[in-house]
Amino acid sequence: MCEIFSYKSYSSQVDIVINVNSLDTNHETRDKHLIGSMWLDAKSYPEIKFISSSIRKEDINKYRIEGSLTIKNITKKK
């Protein structure tokens, strides 16, 4: 959840960095599997990053945020 206290589209940006080892699905065996080398490979790629390129207000409490998502050094842009 994210709370927005004031919104100015011309100056807003979101940068999110997630520590892969902090993954918690409430199932320890699944967490170990997901952060292991077959999936997210936390030892080689310890972070997931999202950097916004645009933020648009769509409704009173609804925003569309587009940007670049990087997982395992592969970046996809929307």
PDB file of N, CA and C in Angstrom, residues 23-36:
ATOM      1  N   LEU A  23      11.951 -11.561   0.836  1.00  0.00           N
ATOM      2  CA  LEU A  23      10.738 -12.221   0.353  1.00  0.00           C
ATOM      3  C   LEU A  23      10.105 -13.063   1.458  1.00  0.00           C
ATOM      4  N   ASP A  24       8.823 -12.855   1.686  1.00  0.00           N
ATOM      5  CA  ASP A  24       8.105 -13.611   2.714  1.00  0.00           C
ATOM      6  C   ASP A  24       6.696 -13.903   2.218  1.00  0.00           C
ATOM      7  N   THR A  25       6.469 -15.154   1.808  1.00  0.00           N
ATOM      8  CA  THR A  25       5.152 -15.574   1.333  1.00  0.00           C
ATOM      9  C   THR A  25       4.379 -16.311   2.421  1.00  0.00           C
ATOM     10  N   ASN A  26       4.931 -16.296   3.617  1.00  0.00           N
ATOM     11  CA  ASN A  26       4.351 -16.996   4.760  1.00  0.00           C
ATOM     12  C   ASN A  26       4.445 -18.518   4.599  1.00  0.00           C
ATOM     13  N   HIS A  27       5.448 -18.945   3.824  1.00  0.00           N
ATOM     14  CA  HIS A  27       5.693 -20.380   3.610  1.00  0.00           C
ATOM     15  C   HIS A  27       7.205 -20.534   3.402  1.00  0.00           C
ATOM     16  N   GLU A  28       7.916 -20.925   4.452  1.00  0.00           N
ATOM     17  CA  GLU A  28       9.382 -20.927   4.456  1.00  0.00           C
ATOM     18  C   GLU A  28       9.990 -21.743   3.317  1.00  0.00           C
ATOM     19  N   THR A  29       9.458 -22.910   3.040  1.00  0.00           N
ATOM     20  CA  THR A  29      10.009 -23.750   1.970  1.00  0.00           C
ATOM     21  C   THR A  29       9.862 -23.064   0.617  1.00  0.00           C
ATOM     22  N   ARG A  30       8.711 -22.463   0.366  1.00  0.00           N
ATOM     23  CA  ARG A  30       8.484 -21.740  -0.891  1.00  0.00           C
ATOM     24  C   ARG A  30       9.424 -20.546  -0.997  1.00  0.00           C
ATOM     25  N   ASP A  31       9.601 -19.806   0.103  1.00  0.00           N
ATOM     26  CA  ASP A  31      10.497 -18.650   0.096  1.00  0.00           C
ATOM     27  C   ASP A  31      11.911 -19.058  -0.288  1.00  0.00           C
ATOM     28  N   LYS A  32      12.420 -20.124   0.312  1.00  0.00           N
ATOM     29  CA  LYS A  32      13.773 -20.599  -0.003  1.00  0.00           C
ATOM     30  C   LYS A  32      13.878 -20.991  -1.470  1.00  0.00           C
ATOM     31  N   HIS A  33      12.848 -21.627  -1.992  1.00  0.00           N
ATOM     32  CA  HIS A  33      12.831 -22.030  -3.396  1.00  0.00           C
ATOM     33  C   HIS A  33      12.849 -20.796  -4.310  1.00  0.00           C
ATOM     34  N   LEU A  34      12.029 -19.794  -3.996  1.00  0.00           N
ATOM     35  CA  LEU A  34      11.941 -18.600  -4.833  1.00  0.00           C
ATOM     36  C   LEU A  34      13.219 -17.769  -4.830  1.00  0.00           C
ATOM     37  N   ILE A  35      13.899 -17.669  -3.686  1.00  0.00           N
ATOM     38  CA  ILE A  35      15.129 -16.866  -3.653  1.00  0.00           C
ATOM     39  C   ILE A  35      16.349 -17.665  -4.103  1.00  0.00           C
ATOM     40  N   GLY A  36      16.169 -18.956  -4.348  1.00  0.00           N
ATOM     41  CA  GLY A  36      17.262 -19.819  -4.787  1.00  0.00           C
ATOM     42  C   GLY A  36      17.640 -19.589  -6.242  1.00  0.00           C
TER      43      GLY A  36
END
